[in-house]
Tab-separated table of C-alpha atoms and ligand atoms in Angstrom:
chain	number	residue	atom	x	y	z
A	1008	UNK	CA	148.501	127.998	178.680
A	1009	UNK	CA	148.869	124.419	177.171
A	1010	UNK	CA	146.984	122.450	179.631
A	1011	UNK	CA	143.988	125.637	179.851
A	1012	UNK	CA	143.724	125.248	175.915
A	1013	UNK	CA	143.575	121.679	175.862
A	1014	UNK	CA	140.311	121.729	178.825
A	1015	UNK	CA	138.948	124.439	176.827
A	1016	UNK	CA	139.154	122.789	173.441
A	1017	UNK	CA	137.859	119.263	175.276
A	1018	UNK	CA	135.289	121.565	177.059
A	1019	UNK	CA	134.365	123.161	173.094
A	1020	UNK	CA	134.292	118.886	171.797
A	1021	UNK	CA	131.591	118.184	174.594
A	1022	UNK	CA	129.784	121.041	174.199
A	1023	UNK	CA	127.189	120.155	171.723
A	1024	UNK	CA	127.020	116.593	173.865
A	1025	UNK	CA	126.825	117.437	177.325
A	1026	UNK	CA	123.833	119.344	177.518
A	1027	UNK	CA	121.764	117.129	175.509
A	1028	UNK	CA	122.779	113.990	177.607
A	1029	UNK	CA	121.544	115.826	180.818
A	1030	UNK	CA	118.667	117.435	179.046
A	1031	UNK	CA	117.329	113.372	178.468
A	1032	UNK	CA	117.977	112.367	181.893
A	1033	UNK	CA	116.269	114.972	183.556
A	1034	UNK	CA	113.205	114.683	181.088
A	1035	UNK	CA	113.048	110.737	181.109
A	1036	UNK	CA	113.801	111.370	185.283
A	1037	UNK	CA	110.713	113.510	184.752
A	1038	UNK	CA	108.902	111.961	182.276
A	1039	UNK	CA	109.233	108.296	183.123
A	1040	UNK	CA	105.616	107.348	183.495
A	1041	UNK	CA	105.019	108.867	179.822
A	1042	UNK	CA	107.720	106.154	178.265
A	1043	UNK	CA	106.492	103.308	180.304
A	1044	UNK	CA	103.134	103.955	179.207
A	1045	UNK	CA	104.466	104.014	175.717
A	1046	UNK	CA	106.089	101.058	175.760
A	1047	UNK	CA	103.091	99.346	177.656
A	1048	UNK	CA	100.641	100.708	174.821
A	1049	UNK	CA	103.048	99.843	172.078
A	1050	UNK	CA	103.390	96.283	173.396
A	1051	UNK	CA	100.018	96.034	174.036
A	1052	UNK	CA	98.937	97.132	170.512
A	1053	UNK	CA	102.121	95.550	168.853
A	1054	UNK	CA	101.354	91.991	169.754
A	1055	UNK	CA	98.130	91.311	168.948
A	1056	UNK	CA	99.004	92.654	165.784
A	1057	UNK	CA	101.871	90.012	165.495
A	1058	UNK	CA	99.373	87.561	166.708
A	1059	UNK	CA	96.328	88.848	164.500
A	1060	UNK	CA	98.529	89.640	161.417
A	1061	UNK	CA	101.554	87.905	161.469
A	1062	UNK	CA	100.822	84.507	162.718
A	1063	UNK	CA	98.003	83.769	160.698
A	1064	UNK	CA	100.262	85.091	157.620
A	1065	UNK	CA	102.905	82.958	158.912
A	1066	UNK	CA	100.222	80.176	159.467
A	1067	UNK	CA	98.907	80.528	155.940
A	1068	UNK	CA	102.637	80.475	154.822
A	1069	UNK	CA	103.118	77.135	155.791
A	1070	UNK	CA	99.832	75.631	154.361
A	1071	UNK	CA	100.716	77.005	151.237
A	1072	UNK	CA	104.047	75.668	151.392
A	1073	UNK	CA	103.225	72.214	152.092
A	1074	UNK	CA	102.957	69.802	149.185
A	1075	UNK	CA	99.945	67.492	148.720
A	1076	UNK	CA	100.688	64.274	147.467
A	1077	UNK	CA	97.594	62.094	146.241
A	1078	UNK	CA	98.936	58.168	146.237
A	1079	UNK	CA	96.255	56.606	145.100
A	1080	UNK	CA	91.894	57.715	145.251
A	1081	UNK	CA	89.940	54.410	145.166
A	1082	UNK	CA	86.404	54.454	143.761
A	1083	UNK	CA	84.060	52.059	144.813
A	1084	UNK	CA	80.715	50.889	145.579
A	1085	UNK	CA	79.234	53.596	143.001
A	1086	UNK	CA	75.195	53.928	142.981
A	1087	UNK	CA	73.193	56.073	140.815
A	1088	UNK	CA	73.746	58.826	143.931
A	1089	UNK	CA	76.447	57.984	145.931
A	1090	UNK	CA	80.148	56.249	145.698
A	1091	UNK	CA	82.699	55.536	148.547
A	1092	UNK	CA	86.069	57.885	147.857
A	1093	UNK	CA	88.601	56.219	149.629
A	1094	UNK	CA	91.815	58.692	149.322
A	1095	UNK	CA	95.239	58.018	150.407
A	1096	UNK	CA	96.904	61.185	150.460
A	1097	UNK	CA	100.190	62.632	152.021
A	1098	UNK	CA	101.180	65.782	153.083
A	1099	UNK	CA	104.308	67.472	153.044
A	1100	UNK	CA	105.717	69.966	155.514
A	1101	UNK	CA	109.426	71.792	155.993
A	1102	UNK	CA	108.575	70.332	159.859
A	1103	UNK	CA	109.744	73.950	161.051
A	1104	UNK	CA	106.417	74.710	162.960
A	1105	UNK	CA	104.371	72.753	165.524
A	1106	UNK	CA	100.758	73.249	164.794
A	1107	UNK	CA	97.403	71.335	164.387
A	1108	UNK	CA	95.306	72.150	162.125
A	1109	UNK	CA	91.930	71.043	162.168
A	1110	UNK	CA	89.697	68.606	160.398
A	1111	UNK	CA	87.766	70.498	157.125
A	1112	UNK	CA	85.122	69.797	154.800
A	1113	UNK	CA	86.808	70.365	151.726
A	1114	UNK	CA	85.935	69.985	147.680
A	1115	UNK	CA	87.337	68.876	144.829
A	1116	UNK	CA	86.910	70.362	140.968
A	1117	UNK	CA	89.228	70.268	137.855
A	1118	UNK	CA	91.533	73.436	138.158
A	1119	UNK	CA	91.239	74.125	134.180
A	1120	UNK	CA	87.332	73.871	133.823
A	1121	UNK	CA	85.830	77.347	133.420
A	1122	UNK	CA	82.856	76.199	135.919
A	1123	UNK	CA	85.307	74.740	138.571
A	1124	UNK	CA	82.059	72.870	140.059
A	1125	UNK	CA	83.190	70.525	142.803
A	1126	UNK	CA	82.638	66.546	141.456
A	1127	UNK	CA	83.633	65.374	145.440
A	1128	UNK	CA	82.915	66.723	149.209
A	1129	UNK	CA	85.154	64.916	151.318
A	1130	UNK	CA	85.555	65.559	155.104
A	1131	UNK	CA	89.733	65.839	155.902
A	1132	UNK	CA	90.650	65.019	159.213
A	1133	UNK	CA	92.776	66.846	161.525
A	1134	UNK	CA	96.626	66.696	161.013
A	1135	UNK	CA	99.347	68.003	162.573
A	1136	UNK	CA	101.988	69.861	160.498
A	1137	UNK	CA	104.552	66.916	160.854
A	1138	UNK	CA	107.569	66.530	157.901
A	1139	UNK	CA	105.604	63.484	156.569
A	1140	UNK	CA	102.118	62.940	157.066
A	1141	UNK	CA	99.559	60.237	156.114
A	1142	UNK	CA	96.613	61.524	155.377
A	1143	UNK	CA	93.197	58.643	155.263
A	1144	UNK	CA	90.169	59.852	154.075
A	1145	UNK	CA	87.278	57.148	153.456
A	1146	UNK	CA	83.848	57.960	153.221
A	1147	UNK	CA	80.836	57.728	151.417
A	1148	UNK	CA	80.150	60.960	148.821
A	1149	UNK	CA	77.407	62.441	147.279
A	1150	UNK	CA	77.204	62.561	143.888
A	1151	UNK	CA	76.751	65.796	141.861
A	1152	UNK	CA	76.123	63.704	138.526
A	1153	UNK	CA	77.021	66.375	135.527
A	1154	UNK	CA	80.537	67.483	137.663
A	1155	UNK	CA	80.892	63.934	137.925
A	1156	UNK	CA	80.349	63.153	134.419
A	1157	UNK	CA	82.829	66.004	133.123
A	1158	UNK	CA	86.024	64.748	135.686
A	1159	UNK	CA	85.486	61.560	134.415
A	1160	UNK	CA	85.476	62.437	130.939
A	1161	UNK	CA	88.520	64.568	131.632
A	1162	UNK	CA	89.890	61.809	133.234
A	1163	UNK	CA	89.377	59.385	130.764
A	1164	UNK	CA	90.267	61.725	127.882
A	1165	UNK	CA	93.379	62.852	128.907
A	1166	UNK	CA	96.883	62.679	129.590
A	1167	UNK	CA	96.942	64.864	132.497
A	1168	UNK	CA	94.478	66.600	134.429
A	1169	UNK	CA	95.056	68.847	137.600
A	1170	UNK	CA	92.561	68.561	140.494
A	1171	UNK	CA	92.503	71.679	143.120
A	1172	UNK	CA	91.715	70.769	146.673
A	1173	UNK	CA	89.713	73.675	148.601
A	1174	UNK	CA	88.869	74.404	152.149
A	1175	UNK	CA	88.734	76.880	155.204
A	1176	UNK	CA	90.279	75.463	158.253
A	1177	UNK	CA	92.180	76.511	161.306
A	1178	UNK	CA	95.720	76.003	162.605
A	1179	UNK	CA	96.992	75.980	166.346
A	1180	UNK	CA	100.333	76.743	166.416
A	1181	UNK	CA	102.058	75.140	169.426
A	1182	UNK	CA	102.275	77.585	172.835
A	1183	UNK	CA	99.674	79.660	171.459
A	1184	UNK	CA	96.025	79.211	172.394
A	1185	UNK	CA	94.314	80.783	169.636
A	1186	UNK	CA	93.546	79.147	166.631
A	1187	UNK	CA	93.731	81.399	163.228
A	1188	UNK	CA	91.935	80.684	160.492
A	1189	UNK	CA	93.824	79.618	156.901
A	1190	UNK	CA	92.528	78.435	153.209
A	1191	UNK	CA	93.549	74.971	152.323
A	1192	UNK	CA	94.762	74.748	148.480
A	1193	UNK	CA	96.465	72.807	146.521
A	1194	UNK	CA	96.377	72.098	142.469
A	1195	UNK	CA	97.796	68.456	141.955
A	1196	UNK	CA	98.568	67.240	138.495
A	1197	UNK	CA	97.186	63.740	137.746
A	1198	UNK	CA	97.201	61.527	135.350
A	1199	UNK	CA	94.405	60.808	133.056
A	1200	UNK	CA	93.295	57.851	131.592
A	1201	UNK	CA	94.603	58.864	127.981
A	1202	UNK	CA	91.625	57.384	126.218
A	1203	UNK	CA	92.942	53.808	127.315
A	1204	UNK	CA	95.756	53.979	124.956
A	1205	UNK	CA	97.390	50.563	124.670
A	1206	UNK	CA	94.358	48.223	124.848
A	1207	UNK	CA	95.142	44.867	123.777
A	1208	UNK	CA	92.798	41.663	122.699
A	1209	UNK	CA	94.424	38.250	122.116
A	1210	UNK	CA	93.865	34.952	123.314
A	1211	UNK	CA	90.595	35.420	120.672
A	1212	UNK	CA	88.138	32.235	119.644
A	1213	UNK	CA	85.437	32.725	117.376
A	1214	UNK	CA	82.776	30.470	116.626
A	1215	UNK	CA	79.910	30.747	113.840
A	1216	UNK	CA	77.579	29.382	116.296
A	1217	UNK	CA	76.242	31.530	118.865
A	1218	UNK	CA	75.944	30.441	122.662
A	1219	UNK	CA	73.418	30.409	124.755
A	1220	UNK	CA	74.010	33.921	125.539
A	1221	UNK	CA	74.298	34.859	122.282
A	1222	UNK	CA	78.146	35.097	121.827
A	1223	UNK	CA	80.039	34.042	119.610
A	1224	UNK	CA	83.705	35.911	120.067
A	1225	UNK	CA	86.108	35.291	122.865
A	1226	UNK	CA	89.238	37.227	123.960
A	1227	UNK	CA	91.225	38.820	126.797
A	1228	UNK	CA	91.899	42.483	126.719
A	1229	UNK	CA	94.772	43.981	128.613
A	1230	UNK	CA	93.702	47.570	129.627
A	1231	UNK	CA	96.393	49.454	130.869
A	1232	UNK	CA	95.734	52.610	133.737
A	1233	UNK	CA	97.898	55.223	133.744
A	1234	UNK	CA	96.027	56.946	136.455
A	1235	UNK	CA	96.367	56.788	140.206
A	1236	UNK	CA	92.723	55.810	140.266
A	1237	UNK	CA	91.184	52.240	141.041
A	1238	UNK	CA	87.679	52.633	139.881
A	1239	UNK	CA	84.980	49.831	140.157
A	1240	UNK	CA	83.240	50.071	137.172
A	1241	UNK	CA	80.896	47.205	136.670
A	1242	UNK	CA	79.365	45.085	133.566
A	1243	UNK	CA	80.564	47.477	130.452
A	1244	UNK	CA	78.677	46.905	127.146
A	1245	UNK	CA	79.982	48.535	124.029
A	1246	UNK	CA	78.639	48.897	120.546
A	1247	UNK	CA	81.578	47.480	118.320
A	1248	UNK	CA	82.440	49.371	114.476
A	1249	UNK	CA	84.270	48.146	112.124
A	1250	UNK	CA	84.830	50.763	110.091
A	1251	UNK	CA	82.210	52.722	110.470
A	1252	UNK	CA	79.360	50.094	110.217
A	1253	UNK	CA	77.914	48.985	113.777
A	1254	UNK	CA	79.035	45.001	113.453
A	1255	UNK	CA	78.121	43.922	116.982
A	1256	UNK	CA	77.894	43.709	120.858
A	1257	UNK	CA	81.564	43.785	123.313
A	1258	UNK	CA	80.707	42.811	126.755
A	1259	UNK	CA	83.364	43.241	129.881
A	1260	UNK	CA	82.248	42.256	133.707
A	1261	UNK	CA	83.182	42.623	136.899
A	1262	UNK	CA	85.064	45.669	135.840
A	1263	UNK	CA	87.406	47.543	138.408
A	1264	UNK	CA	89.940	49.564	136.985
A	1265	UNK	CA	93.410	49.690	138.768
A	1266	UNK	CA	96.426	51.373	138.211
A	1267	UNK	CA	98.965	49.704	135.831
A	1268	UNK	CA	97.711	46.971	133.634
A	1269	UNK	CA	94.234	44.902	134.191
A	1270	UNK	CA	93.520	41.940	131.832
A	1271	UNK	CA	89.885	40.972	131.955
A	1272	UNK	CA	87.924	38.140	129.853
A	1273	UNK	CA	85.658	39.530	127.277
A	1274	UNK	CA	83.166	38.319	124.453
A	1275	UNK	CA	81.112	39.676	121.617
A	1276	UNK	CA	78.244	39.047	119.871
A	1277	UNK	CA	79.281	39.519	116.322
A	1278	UNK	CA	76.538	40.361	113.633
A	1279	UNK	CA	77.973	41.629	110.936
A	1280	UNK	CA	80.111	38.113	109.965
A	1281	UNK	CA	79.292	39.512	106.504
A	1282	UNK	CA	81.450	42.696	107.340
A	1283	UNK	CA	84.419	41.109	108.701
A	1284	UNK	CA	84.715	38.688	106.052
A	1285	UNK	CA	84.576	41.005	104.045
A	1286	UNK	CA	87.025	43.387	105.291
A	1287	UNK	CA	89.332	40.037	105.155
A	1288	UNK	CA	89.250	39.974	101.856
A	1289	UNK	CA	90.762	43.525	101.332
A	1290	UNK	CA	93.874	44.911	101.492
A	1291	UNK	CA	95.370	45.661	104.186
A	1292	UNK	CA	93.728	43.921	106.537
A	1293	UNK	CA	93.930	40.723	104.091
A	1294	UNK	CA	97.744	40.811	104.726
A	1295	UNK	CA	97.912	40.191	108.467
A	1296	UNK	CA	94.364	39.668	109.470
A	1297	UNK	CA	94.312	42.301	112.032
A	1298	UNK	CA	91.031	44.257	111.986
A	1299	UNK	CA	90.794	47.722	113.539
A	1300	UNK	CA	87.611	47.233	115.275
A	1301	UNK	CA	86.291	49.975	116.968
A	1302	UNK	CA	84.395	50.002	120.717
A	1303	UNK	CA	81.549	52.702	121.961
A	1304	UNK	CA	80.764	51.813	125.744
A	1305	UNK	CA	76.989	51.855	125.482
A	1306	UNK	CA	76.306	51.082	128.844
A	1307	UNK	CA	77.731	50.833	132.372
A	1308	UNK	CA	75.720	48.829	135.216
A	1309	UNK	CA	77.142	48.044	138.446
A	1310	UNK	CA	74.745	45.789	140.645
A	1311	UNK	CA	71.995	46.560	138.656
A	1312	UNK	CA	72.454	49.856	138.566
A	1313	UNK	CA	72.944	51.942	135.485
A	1314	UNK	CA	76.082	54.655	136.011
A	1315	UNK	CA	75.804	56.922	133.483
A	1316	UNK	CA	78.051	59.375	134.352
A	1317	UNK	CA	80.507	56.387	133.310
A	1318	UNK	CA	78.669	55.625	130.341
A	1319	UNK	CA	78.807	59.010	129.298
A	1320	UNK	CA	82.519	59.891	130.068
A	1321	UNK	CA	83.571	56.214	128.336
A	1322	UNK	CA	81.502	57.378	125.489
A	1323	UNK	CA	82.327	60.645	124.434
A	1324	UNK	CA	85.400	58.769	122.358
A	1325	UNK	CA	85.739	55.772	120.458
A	1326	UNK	CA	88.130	53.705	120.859
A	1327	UNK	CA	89.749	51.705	118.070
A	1328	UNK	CA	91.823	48.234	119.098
A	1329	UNK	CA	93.724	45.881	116.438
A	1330	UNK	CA	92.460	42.784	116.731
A	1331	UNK	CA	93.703	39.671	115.002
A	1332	UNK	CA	90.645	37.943	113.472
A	1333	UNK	CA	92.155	36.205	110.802
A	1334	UNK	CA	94.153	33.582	113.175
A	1335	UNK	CA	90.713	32.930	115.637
A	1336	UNK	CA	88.880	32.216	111.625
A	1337	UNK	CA	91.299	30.325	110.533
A	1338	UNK	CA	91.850	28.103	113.695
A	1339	UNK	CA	87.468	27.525	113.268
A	1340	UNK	CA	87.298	27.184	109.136
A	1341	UNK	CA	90.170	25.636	108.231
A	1342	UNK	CA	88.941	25.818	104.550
A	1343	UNK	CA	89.322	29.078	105.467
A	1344	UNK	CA	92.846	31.159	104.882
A	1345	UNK	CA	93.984	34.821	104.149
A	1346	UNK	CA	93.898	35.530	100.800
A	1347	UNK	CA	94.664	39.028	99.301
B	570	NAG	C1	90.763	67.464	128.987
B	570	NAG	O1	89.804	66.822	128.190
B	570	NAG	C2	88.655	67.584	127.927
B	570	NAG	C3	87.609	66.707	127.261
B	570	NAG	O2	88.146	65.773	126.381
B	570	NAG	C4	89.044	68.818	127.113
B	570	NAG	O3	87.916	69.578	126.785
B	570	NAG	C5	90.012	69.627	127.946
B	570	NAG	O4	90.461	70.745	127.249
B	570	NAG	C6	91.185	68.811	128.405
B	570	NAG	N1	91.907	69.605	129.373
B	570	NAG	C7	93.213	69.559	129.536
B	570	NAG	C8	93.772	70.459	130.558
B	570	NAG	O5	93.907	68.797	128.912
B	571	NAG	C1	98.436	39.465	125.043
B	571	NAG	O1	98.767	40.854	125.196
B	571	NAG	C2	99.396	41.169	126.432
B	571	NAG	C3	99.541	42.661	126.504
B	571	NAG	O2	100.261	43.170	125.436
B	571	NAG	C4	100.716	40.425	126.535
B	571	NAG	O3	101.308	40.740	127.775
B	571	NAG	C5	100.442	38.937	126.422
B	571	NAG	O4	101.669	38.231	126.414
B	571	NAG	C6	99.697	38.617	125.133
B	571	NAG	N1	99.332	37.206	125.118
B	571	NAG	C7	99.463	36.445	124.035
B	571	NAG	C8	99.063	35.020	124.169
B	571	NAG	O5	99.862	36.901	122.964
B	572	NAG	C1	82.188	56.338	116.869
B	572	NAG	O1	82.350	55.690	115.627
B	572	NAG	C2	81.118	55.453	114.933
B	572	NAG	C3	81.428	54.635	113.677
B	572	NAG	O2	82.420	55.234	112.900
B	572	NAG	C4	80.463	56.783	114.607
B	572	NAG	O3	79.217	56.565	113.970
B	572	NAG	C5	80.252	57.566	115.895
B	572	NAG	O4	79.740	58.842	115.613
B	572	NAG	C6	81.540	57.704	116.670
B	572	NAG	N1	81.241	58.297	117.951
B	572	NAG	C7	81.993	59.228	118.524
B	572	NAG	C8	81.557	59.722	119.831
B	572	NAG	O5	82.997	59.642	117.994
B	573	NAG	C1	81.010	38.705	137.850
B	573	NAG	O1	80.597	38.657	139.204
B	573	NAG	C2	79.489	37.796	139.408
B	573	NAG	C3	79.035	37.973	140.835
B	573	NAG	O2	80.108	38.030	141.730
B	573	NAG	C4	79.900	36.354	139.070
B	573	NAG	O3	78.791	35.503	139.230
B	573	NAG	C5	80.367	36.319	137.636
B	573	NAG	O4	80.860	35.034	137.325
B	573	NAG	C6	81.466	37.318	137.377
B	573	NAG	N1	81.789	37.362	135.964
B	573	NAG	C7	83.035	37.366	135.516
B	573	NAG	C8	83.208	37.390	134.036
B	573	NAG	O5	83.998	37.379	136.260
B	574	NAG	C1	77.589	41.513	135.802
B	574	NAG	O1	76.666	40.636	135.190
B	574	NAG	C2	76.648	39.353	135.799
B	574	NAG	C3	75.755	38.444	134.958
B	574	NAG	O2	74.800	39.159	134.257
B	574	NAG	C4	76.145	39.499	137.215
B	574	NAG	O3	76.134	38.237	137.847
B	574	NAG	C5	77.105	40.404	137.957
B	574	NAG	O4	76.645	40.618	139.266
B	574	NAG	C6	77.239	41.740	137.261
B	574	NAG	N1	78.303	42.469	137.890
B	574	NAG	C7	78.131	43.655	138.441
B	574	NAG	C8	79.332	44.290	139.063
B	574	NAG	O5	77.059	44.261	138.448
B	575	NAG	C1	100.412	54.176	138.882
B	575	NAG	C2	100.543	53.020	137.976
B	575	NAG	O1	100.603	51.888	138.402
B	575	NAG	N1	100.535	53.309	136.694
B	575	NAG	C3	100.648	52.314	135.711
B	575	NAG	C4	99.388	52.324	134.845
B	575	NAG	O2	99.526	51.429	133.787
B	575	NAG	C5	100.655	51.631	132.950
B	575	NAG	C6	100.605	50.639	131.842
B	575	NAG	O3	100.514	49.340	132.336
B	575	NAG	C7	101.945	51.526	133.768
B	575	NAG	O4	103.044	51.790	132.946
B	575	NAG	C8	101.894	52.527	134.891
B	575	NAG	O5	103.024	52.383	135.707
């Protein structure tokens, strides 16, 4: 009785089992063609949907990932309508996937200007998606003069500026042999020019006498850039204040700006003697001679040229630099002396 319960109560556990199991093999014996086919069309629709969705997702993944780093953008050779952009860039990957991606014309506009008009086309060239990655681009740009005019200004203006990158391109990834398509962009933060903040003049001669060019002031100014821009400038002229009457003429040549400090000759021709003796006289400036003397670029040639989306940017602010006059007066009229 024992043994015929327990076969009967083992019989009972596999009863809602049994049937089942042998119900599947004789309908996947029977129906074998219909799974395959499943499987085949699943496959079939299944990977080009990883390929046509997932790839490229994965593929736009990385781009986005990666980090651009812009070492240093080198202006030069600037004409009324074209400049050479030399930029020395590097890219930044995790290194987890092999692709190339291919060469792109891409543009460049300031990220918090409501137009966002592009101030550079440059041409990138192909790269791979290596951990580090030097990227070289040289080449000679058109210029769109009034985007040109507002970077600069920004760039002169301010602290910080950021600069968004844009283009379509297309990565390979490695052991596949299509290429998918993926948007190239990246905001950097830059540093501006901060109005110049920190220009110095010493080393200054004055004479009453003017020279055959007309000058009669001397000096070296130490303009520091706080920017990762080296930007050939040219001859600057500048209409000099002091306080708020138009004493004079500041010249600067050969002017290429490039990052950290750049100490260039400069001279003056200086009108308004009347003005600055006069301001001598007065306190404060009769205490330590230092005049704050004020500088409004006027123009901007390079070879000839006028560059006024220079001029404009360099004048949309003045700038005001101490300058010791009272030692350079003293040193040429020694009858001369501070007196308050
Ligand atoms: C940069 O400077 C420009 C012009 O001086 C100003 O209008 C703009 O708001 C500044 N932008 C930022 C992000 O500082
Ligand atoms: C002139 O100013 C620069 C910048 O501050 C300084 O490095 C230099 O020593 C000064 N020269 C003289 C003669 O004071
Ligand atoms: C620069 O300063 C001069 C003299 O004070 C003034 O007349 C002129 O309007 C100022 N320019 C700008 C752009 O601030
Ligand atoms: C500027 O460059 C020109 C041409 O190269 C040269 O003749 C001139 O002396 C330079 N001026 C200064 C101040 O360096
Ligand atoms: C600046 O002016 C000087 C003399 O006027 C000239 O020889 C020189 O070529 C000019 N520099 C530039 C960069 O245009
Ligand atoms: C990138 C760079 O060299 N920046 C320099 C710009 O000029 C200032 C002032 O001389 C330096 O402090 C920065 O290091």
């Amino acid at each position: 009785m024992g043994e015929f319960d327990k076969t009967a109560v083992t019989q009972t556990e596999n009863v809602s089992d049994t049937p089942r199991r042998r119900g599947c093999a004789a309908h996947c014996a029977k129906f074998w063609w219909a799974h395959l086919i499943t499987t085949v069309v699943l496959t079939a629709i299944i990977t080009p949907i990883l390929l046509l969705v997932a790839v490229p997702k994965i593929a736009q993944a990385k781009i986005d990932d990666a980090e651009l780093i812009l070492n240093r953008i080198t202006v030069s050779n600037a004409q009324r309508n074209t400049m050479t952009m030399d930029i020395d860039s590097t890219i930044k990957t995790d290194g987890s996937v092999h692709a190339n991606i291919d060469g792109f014309p891409g543009v460049m506009y300031l990220e918090d200007h409501p137009d966002q008009t592009p101030f550079a086309r440059i041409d990138f060239p192909p790269t791979t998606a290596a951990k580090h990655q030097s990227v070289q681009v040289k080449q000679l740009i058109e210029i769109d003069a009034p985007a040109l005019t507002i970077f600069n200004k920004w760039l002169v203006a301010n602290e910080s500026l950021r600069v968004t990158v844009l283009g379509e391109t297309h990565v390979k990834v490695k052991g596949l042999t299509k290429s998918y398509p993926v948007t190239f962009k990246k905001t950097i933060t830059m540093p501006g020019l901060d109005l110049l903040h920190g220009t110095v003049v010493n080393q200054t001669r004055i004479d009453t006498e003017k020279d055959a060019r007309g000058n009669n002031f001397w000096g070296k100014t130490y303009i520091p850039n706080r920017s990762l821009l080296s930007i050939e400038l040219g001859n600057l002229t500048y209409h000099n204040y002091l306080l708020d009457d138009e004493i004079g003429t500041v010249f600067i040549d050969n002017v290429t700006l490039e990052p950290g400090m750049n100490v260039y000759d400069m001279r003056a021709t200086i009108d308004g003697l009347a003005n600055v003796l006069g301001a001598l006289g007065k306190k404060p400036y009769c205490e330590d001679g230092i005049l704050p003397l004020k500088i409004l670029a006027e123009d901007v040639v390079n070879n000839g040229q006028a560059l006024d989306y220079y001029r404009d940017s360099l004048a949309a602010h003045n700038q005001t630099i101490p300058i010791d006059i009272g030692t350079p007066l003293h040193k040429h009229i020694p009858t001369w002396s501070l007196k308050c």
